[in-house]
XYZ file of C-alpha atoms in Angstrom:
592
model
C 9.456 14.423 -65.093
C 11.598 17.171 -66.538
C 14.845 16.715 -65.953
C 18.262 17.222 -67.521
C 21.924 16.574 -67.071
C 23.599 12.855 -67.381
C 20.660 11.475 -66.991
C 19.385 12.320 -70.593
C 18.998 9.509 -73.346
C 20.277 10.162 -76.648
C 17.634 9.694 -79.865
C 19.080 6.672 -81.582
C 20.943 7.668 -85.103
C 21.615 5.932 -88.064
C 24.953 5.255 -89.514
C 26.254 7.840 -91.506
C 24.455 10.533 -89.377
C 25.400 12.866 -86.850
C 24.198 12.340 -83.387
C 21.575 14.171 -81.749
C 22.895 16.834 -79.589
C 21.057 15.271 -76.724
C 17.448 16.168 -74.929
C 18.420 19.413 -73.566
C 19.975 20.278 -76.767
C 17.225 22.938 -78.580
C 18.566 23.884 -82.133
C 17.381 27.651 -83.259
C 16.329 28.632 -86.500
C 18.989 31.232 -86.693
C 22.039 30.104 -88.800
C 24.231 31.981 -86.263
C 26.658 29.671 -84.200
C 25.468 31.820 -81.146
C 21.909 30.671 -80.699
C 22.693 27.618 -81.103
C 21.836 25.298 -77.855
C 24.418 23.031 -76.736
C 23.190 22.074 -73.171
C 24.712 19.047 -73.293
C 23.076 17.146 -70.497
C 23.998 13.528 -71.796
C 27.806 14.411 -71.441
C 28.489 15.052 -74.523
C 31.207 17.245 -74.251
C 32.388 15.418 -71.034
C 31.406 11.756 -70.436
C 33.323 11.053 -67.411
C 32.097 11.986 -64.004
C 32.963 14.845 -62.136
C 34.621 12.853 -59.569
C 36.865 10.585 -62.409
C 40.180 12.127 -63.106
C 40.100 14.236 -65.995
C 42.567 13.674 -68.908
C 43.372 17.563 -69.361
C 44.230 20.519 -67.080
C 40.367 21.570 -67.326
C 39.623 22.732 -64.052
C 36.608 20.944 -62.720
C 34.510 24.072 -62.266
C 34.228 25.199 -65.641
C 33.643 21.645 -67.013
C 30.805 21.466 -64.738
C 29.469 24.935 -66.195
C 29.305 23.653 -69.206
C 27.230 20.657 -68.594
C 25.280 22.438 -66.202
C 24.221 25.511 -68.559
C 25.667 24.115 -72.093
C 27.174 26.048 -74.587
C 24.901 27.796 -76.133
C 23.799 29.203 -72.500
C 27.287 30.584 -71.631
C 27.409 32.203 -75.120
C 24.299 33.740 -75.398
C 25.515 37.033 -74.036
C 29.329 36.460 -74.477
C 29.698 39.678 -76.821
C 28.346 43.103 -76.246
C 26.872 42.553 -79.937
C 24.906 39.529 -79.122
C 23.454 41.286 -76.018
C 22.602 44.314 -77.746
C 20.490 42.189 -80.642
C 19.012 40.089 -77.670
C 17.508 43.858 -76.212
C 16.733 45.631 -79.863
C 14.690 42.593 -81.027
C 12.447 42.214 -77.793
C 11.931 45.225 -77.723
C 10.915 45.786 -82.026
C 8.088 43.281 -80.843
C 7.500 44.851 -77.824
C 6.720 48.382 -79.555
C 4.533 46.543 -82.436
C 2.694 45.084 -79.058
C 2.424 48.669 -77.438
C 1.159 50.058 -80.875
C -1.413 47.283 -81.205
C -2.544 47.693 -77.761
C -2.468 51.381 -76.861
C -4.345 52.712 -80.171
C -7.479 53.809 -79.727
C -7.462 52.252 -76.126
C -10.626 54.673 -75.701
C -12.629 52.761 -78.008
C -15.104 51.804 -76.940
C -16.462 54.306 -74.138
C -18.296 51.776 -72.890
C -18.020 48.958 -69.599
C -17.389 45.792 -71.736
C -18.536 42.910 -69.901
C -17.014 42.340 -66.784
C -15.237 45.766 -66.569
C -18.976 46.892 -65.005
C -17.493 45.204 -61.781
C -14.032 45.447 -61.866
C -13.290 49.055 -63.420
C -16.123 50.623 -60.660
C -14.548 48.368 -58.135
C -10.993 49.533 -58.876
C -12.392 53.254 -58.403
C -14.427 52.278 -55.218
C -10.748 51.148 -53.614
C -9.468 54.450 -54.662
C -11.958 56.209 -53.115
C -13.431 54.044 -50.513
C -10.285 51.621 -49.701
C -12.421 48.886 -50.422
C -15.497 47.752 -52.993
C -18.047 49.668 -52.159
C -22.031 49.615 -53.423
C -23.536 52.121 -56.292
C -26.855 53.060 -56.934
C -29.089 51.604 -58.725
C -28.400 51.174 -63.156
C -25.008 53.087 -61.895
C -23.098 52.108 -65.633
C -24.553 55.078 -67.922
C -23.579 57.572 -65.485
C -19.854 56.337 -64.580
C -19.363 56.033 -68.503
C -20.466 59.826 -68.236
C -18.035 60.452 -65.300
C -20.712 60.543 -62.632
C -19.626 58.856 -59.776
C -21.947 60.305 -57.470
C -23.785 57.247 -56.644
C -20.927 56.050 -55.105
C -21.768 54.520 -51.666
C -20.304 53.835 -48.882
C -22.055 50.272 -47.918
C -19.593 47.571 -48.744
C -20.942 45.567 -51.838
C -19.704 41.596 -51.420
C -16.673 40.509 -54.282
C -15.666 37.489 -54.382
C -12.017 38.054 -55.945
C -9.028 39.688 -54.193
C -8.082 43.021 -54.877
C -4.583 43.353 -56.383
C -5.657 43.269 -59.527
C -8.488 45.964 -59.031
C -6.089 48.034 -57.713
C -3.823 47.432 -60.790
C -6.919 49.247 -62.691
C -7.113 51.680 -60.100
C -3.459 52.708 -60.243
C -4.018 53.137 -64.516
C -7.172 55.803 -63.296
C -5.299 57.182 -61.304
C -2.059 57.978 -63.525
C -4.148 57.905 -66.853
C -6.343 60.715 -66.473
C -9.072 59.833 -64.426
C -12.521 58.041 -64.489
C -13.381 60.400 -67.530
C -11.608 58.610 -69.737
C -12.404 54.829 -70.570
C -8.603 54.367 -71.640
C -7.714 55.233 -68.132
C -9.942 52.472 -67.676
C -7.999 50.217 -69.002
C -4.042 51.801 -69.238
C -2.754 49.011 -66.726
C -4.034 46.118 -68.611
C -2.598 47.379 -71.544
C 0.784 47.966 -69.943
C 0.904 44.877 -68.687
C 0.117 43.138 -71.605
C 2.688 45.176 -73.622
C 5.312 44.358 -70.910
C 4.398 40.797 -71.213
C 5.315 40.906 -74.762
C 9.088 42.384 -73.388
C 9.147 39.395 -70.732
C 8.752 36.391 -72.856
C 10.812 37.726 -75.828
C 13.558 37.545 -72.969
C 12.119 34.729 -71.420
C 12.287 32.690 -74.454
C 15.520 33.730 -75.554
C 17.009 32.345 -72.381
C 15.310 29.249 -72.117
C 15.746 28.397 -75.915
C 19.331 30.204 -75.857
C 18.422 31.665 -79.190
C 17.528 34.977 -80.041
C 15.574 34.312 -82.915
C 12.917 32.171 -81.022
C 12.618 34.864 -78.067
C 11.880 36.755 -80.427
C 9.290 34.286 -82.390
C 7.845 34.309 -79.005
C 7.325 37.688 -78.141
C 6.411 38.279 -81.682
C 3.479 35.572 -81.631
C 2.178 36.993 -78.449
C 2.191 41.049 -79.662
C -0.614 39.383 -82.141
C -2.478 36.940 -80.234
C -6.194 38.141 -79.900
C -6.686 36.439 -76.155
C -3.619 38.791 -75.392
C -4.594 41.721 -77.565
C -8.191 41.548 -76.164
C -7.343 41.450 -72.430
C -4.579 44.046 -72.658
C -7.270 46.785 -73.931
C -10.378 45.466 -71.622
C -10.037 45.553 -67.838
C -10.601 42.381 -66.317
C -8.380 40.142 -64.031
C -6.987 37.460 -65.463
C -4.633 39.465 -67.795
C -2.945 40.507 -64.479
C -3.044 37.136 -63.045
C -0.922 36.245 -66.631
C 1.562 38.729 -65.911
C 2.464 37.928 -62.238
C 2.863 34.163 -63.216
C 4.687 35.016 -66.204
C 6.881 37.347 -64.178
C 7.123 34.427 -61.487
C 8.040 32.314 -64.255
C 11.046 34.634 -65.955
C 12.188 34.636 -62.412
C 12.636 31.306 -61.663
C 14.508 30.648 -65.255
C 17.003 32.990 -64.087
C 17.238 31.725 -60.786
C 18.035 28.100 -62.606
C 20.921 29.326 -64.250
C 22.397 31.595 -61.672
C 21.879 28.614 -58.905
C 23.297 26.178 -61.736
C 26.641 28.533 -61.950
C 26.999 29.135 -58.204
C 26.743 25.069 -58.135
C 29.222 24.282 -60.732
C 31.808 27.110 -59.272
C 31.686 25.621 -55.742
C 31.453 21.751 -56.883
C 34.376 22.851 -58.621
C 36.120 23.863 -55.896
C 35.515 20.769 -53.770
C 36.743 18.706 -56.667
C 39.612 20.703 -57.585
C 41.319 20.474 -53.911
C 40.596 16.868 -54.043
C 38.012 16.911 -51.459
C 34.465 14.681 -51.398
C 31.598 16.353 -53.154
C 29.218 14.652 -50.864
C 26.013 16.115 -51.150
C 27.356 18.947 -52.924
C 27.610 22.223 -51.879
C 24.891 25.075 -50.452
C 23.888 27.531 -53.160
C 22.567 30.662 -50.589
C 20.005 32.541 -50.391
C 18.402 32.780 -53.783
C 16.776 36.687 -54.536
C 15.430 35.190 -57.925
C 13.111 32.883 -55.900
C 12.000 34.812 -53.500
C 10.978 37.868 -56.038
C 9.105 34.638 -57.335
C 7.342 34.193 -54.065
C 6.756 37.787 -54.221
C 4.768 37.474 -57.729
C 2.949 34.638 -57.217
C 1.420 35.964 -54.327
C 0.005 39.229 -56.433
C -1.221 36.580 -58.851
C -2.855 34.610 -55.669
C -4.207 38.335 -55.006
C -4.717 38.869 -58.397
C -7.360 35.400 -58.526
C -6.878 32.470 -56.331
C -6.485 30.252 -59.520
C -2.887 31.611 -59.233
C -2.846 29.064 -56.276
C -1.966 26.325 -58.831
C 0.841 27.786 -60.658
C 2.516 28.616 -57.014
C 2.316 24.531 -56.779
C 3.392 23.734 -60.511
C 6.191 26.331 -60.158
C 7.332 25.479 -56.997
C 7.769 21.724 -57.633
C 9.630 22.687 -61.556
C 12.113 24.727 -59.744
C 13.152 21.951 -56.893
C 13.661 19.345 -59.848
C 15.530 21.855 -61.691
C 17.844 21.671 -58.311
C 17.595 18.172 -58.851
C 18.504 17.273 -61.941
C 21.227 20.155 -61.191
C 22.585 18.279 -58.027
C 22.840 15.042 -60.331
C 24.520 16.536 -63.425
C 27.034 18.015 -60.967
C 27.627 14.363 -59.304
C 26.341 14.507 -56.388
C 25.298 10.762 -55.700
C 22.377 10.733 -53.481
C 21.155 13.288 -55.225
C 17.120 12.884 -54.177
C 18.521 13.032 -50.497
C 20.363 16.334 -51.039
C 17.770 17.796 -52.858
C 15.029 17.421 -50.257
C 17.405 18.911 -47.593
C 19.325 21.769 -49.214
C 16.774 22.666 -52.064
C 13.001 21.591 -51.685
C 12.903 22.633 -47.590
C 14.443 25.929 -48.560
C 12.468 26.560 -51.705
C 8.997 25.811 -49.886
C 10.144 28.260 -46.891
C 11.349 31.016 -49.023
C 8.445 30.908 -51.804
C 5.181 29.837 -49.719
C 5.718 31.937 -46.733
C 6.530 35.030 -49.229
C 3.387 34.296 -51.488
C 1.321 34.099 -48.082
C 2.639 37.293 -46.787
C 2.116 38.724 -50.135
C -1.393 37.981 -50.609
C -2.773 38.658 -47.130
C -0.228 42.438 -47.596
C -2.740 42.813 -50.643
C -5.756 43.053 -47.973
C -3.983 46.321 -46.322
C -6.935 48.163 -47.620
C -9.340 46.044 -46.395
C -7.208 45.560 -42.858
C -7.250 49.753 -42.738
C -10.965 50.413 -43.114
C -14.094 49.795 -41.008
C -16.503 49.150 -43.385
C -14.975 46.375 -45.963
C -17.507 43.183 -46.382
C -17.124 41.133 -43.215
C -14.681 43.587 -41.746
C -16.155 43.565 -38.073
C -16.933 39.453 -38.425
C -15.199 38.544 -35.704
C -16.449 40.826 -33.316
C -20.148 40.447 -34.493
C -19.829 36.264 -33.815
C -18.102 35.692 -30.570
C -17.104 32.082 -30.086
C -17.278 31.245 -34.501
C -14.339 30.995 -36.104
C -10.807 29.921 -36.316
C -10.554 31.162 -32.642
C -6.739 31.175 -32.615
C -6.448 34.016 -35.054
C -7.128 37.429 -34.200
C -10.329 39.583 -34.988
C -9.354 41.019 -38.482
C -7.886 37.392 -39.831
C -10.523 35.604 -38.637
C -13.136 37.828 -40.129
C -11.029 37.809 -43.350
C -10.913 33.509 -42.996
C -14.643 33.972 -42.898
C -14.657 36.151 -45.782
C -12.831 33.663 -47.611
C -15.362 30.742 -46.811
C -18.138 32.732 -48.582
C -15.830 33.752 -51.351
C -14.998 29.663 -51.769
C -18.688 28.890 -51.182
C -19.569 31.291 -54.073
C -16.805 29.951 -56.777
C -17.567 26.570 -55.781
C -21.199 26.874 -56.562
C -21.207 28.913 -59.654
C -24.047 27.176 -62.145
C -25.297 30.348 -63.496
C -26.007 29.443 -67.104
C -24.517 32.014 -69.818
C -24.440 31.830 -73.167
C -20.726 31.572 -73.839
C -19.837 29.226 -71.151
C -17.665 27.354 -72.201
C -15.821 23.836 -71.100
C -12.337 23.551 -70.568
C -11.942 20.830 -72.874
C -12.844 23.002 -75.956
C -10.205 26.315 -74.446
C -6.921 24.922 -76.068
C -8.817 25.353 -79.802
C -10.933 28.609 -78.785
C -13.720 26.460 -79.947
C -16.381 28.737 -77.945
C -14.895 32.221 -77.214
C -16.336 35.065 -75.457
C -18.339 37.612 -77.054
C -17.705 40.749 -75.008
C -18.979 43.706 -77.328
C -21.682 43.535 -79.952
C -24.061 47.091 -79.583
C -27.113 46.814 -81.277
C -27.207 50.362 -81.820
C -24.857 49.353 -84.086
C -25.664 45.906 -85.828
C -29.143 47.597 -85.820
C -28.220 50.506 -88.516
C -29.357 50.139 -92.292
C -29.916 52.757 -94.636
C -27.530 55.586 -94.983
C -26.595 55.373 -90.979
C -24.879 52.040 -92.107
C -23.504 53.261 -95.193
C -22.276 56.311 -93.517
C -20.542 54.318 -89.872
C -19.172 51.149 -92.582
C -19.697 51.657 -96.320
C -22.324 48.623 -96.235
C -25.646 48.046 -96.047
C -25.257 46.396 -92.483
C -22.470 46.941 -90.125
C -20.939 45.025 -86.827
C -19.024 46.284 -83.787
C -17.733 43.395 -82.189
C -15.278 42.537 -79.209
C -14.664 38.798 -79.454
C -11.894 37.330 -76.735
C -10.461 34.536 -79.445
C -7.034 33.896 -79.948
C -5.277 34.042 -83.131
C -6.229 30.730 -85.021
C -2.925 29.847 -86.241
C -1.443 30.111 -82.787
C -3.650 28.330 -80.909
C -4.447 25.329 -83.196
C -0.754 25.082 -84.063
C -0.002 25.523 -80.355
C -2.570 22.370 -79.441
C -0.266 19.932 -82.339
C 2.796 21.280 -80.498
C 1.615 20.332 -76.775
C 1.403 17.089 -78.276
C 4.946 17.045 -78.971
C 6.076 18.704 -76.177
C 4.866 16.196 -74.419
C 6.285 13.108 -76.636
C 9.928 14.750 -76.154
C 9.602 15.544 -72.178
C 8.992 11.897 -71.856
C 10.670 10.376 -74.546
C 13.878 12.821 -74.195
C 13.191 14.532 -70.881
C 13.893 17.714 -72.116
C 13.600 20.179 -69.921
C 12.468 22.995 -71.921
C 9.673 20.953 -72.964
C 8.612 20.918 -69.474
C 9.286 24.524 -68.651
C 6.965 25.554 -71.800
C 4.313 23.383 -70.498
C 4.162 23.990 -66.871
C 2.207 27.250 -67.262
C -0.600 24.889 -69.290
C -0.488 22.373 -66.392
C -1.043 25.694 -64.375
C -3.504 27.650 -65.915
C -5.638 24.761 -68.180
C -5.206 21.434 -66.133
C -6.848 22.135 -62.848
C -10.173 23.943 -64.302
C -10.926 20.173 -65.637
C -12.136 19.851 -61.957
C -14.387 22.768 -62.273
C -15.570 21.409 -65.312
C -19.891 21.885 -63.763
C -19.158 25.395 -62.967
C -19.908 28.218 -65.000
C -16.822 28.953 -66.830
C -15.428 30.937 -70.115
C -12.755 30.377 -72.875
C -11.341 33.691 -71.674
C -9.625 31.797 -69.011
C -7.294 31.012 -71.375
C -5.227 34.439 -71.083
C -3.809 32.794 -67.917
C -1.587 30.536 -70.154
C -1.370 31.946 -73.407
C 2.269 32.660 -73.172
C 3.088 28.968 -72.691
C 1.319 27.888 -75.180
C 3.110 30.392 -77.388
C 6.214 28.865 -75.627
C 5.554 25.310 -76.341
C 4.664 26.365 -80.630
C 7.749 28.128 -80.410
C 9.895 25.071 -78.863
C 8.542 23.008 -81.274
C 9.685 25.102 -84.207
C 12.938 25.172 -82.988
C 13.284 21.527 -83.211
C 11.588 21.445 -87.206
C 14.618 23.478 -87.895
C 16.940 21.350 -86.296
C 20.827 22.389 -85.483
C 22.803 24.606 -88.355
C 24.902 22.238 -90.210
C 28.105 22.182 -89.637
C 31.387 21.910 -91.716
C 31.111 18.213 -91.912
C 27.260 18.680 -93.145
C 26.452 17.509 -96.988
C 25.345 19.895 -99.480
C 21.822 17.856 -98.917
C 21.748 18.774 -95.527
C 22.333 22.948 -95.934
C 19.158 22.900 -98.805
C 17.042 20.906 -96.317
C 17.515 23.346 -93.476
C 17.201 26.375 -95.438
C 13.901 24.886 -96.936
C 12.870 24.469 -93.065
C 13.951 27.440 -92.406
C 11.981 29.183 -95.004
C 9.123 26.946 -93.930
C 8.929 28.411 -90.698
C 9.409 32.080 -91.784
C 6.496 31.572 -93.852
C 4.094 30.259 -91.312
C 5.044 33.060 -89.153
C 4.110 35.448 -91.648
C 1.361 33.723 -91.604
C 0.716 33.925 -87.834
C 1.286 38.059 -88.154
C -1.109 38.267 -91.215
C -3.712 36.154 -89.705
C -3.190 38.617 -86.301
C -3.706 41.648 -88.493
C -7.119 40.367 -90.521
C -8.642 39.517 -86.981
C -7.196 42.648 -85.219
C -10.527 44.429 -86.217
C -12.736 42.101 -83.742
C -10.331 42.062 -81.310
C -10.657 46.038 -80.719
C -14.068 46.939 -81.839
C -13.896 48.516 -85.244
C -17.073 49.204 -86.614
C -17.149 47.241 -89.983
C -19.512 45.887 -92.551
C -21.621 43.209 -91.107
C -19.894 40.470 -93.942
C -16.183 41.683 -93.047
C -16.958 40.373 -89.243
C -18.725 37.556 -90.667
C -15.794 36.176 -92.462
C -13.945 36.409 -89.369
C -15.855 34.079 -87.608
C -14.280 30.789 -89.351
C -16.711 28.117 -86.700
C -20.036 28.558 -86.256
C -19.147 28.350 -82.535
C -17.712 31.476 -82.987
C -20.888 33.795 -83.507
């Protein structure tokens, strides 16, 4: 269980040694005093309770702030320098992310794999208000511009629509159906604000600068993230809702944290019983959660699981909180002023929010099942009117259809093998071009053979690095409880854990882009503890030459991470290259 405050164990030290700064304590690579992390959840700074008299005129509020939030927390953005440098570097590796993703979005003109449902979809709900059917072999003509075969019977989908109107909304502002990078404009603005939202997210949760930016830099050159941000599909907008959800919720832990420690404070400071501690109002943070997780339940119902991961994290957040602050039976308080009102604010919200995502649907006649209801007198959920029992219809099929899915493909893949991209997707390999020889390959690649390929794999480095540091995530949440360890690996118990159910279904590596940015959140946690805390005054001339060596250690493995982005960025985007160049790129033979 994740939790922090006075409940944390300290790792045992030897004599001679300073002490570690405690499980909630996450040192950053930076030398700079600011991003360091002193959460200081074992008491550290404090070991008597808040209700014990204190031995200086501290006022009980801001000693609780401190425990609550720790140092490094409350200085993060204490100077108008620090804030600046936390905006300037997310948003260096937020440009490098637009650049990687916006260039050449056209390329190719082509529907790559499952855009041939999702981008003709997407333009079917622009025209139609919901999915409509197209004639027969309609994908030659729409890459034309034709979209004359347009019908007007509805064609059966068995995903929600909010994120085919996403790609609907990037047609519509990016030039129209002509163009292929209209196609695909919100996916790649998505995935280049993604970059912008963990850099921040990161910087807060690890109260360092330098590792939000690690972050944000190790996802501008991720290929999962690179891949899905310039090919329309769904699941990079069911990342960005969670992740959203997820930057949310951080920042409702630290602004409920500070409202908690001011009005404990209070109590304390006139003398009064903290009982179980004090309300903490309505929380905007959490709902505008509620509010994302139910685009990414519209989005694909998979984002069902990180409602339920998400919702639990934040309520032991409030826990561990409530506890830290001394609030004595905590578990009781909890239940009744935090986990009643977080289920009632964030499940009714996400509810709302999905079925709102049906309006076009709702507003037509001729959506798939619209008329359901009326067509089957006496079926049904018979309490719920027409439309939403037609729709709770709908959604049997839909359930019936994802539950069943056996189709055999060629790059399905099982979950166990996702967190090493041990069998990606292929998405784009033309014969038309792997098929040239002669002077048509010499003159498209300078070799006797040439590829074009689209391959959804994630940068090596990352990922394989990334599956080590799971491992250790893991070790400290349990050994340390550290609740950044559990933060960084919620989105994996999200978006990886529960497909192990659906392991006899048809399903693809590509899944992955769900979670990606936890994973890149757990490697990055886990380089912040290799480098440790920056030594301080008392610290031996030993101790400065081992941390810079770490330091150095770490700067050259990401390097590494960048260079290793920028060899595979050709078969991440389609560049037409000699056959042997993409060959060398494919490091397992699972790969090709």
């Amino acid at each position: 269980m994740p939790t922090d405050g006075d409940d944390t164990e300290r790792q045992p030290t030897e004599q001679g040694t300073a002490p570690h700064a405690g499980a909630d304590t996450l040192p950053s690579p930076a030398p700079d005093a600011p991003d360091r992390d002193v959460d200081d959840p074992a008491g550290t700074a404090d070991d008597r309770g808040p209700d014990e008299p204190a031995e200086d005129p501290e006022p009980h509020g801001q000693r609780l702030l401190r425990r609550l939030l720790g140092a490094g927390t409350l200085a993060l953005d204490a100077t108008p320098r620090a804030r600046l440098h936390g905006w300037l570097w997310a948003l260096a590796v937020t440009a490098l992310a637009g650049f990687l993703r916006l260039w050449n979005l056209e390329r190719p003109h082509r529907l790559v794999f499952d855009e041939t449902y999702y981008v003709k979809d997407a333009y079917s709900l622009l025209m139609r208000g919901y999915e409509a059917t197209w004639g027969d072999e309609p994908n030659a003509r729409f890459e034309a511009g034709d979209v004359s075969m347009l019908g007007t019977d509805p064609a059966y989908v068995v995903h929600p629509p909010v994120g085919k109107w996403m790609i609907a909304l990037g047609i519509r502002l990016g030039g129209g159906v002509e163009s292929s990078a209209a196609w695909r404009m919100a996916a790649a603005v998505c995935g280049t604000l993604a970059v912008l939202m963990i850099a921040r997210i990161a910087r807060r949760l690890f109260a360092s600068t330098a590792l939000g930016t690690t972050a944000g830099l190790f996802l501008a050159v991720d290929g999962q993230a690179i891949v899905h941000s310039r090919v329309s599909l769904l699941d990079p907008f069911l990342m960005f809702f969670a992740l959203a959800a997820f930057g949310c919720l951080i920042l409702d832990r630290e602004q409920a944290r500070r409202r908690l420690a001011v009005r404990a404070g209070a109590v304390l400071d006139s003398g009064g019983p903290l009982g179980w501690g004090p309300g903490l109002g309505f929380r905007w943070w959490r709902l505008a959660a509620g509010v994302l997780l139910g685009l990414a339940i519209g989005t694909k119902w998979s984002g069902l699981y990180f409602l339920a991961v998400f919702g639990l994290l934040t309520v032991l957040w409030d826990a561990t909180a409530r506890r830290s602050a001394g609030v004595r039976p905590w578990v009781r308080a909890t239940l009744v002023k935090d986990a009643v009102v977080a289920f009632l604010v964030m499940v009714p919200t996400a509810l709302a929010t999905y079925l709102a995502s049906w309006a076009g649907w709702f507003a037509t006649d001729s959506g798939w099942d619209r008329h359901w209801a009326e067509n089957n007198p006496g079926q049904g959920v018979q309490w719920l009117p027409p439309a939403l029992r037609s729709l709770w219809s709908y959604h049997q099929g839909m359930w019936r259809f994802h539950s069943d899915l056996e189709t055999p493909h060629s790059y399905a893949a099982g979950p166990l093998g996702w967190i090493v991209q041990w069998r990606p997707t292929s998405y784009y390999y033309p014969a038309e071009v792997s098929g040239l020889t002669g002077d048509a390959a010499q003159q498209a690649c300078g070799a006797a053979s040439c590829s074009q390929a689209i391959v959804a794999v994630g940068n090596p480095l990352i990922w394989w690095a990334g599956t080590a540091a799971i491992l250790v995530a893991l070790f400290w949440l349990v050994r340390y409880r550290d609740w950044r360890a559990g933060a960084a690996l919620s989105g994996i118990v999200a978006g990886w854990v529960p497909w192990f159910a659906y392991a006899h279904r048809t399903i693809f590596t590509f899944y992955t882009i769900a979670f990606v940015p936890w994973v890149v959140l757990t490697l990055v946690y886990v380089l912040g503890l290799l480098v440790g805390p920056a030594v301080g005054d008392d610290g031996t001339a030993r101790d400065r030459r081992a941390r810079r060596w770490t330091v150095a250690a770490v700067g050259v493995f990401v390097a590494l991470v960048v260079a290793v982005g920028l060899f595979f960025y050709p078969v991440w985007v389609g560049f037409v290259i000699p056959y042997d160049q993409w060959h060398l790129r494919m490091w397992l033979p699972t790969w090709i």
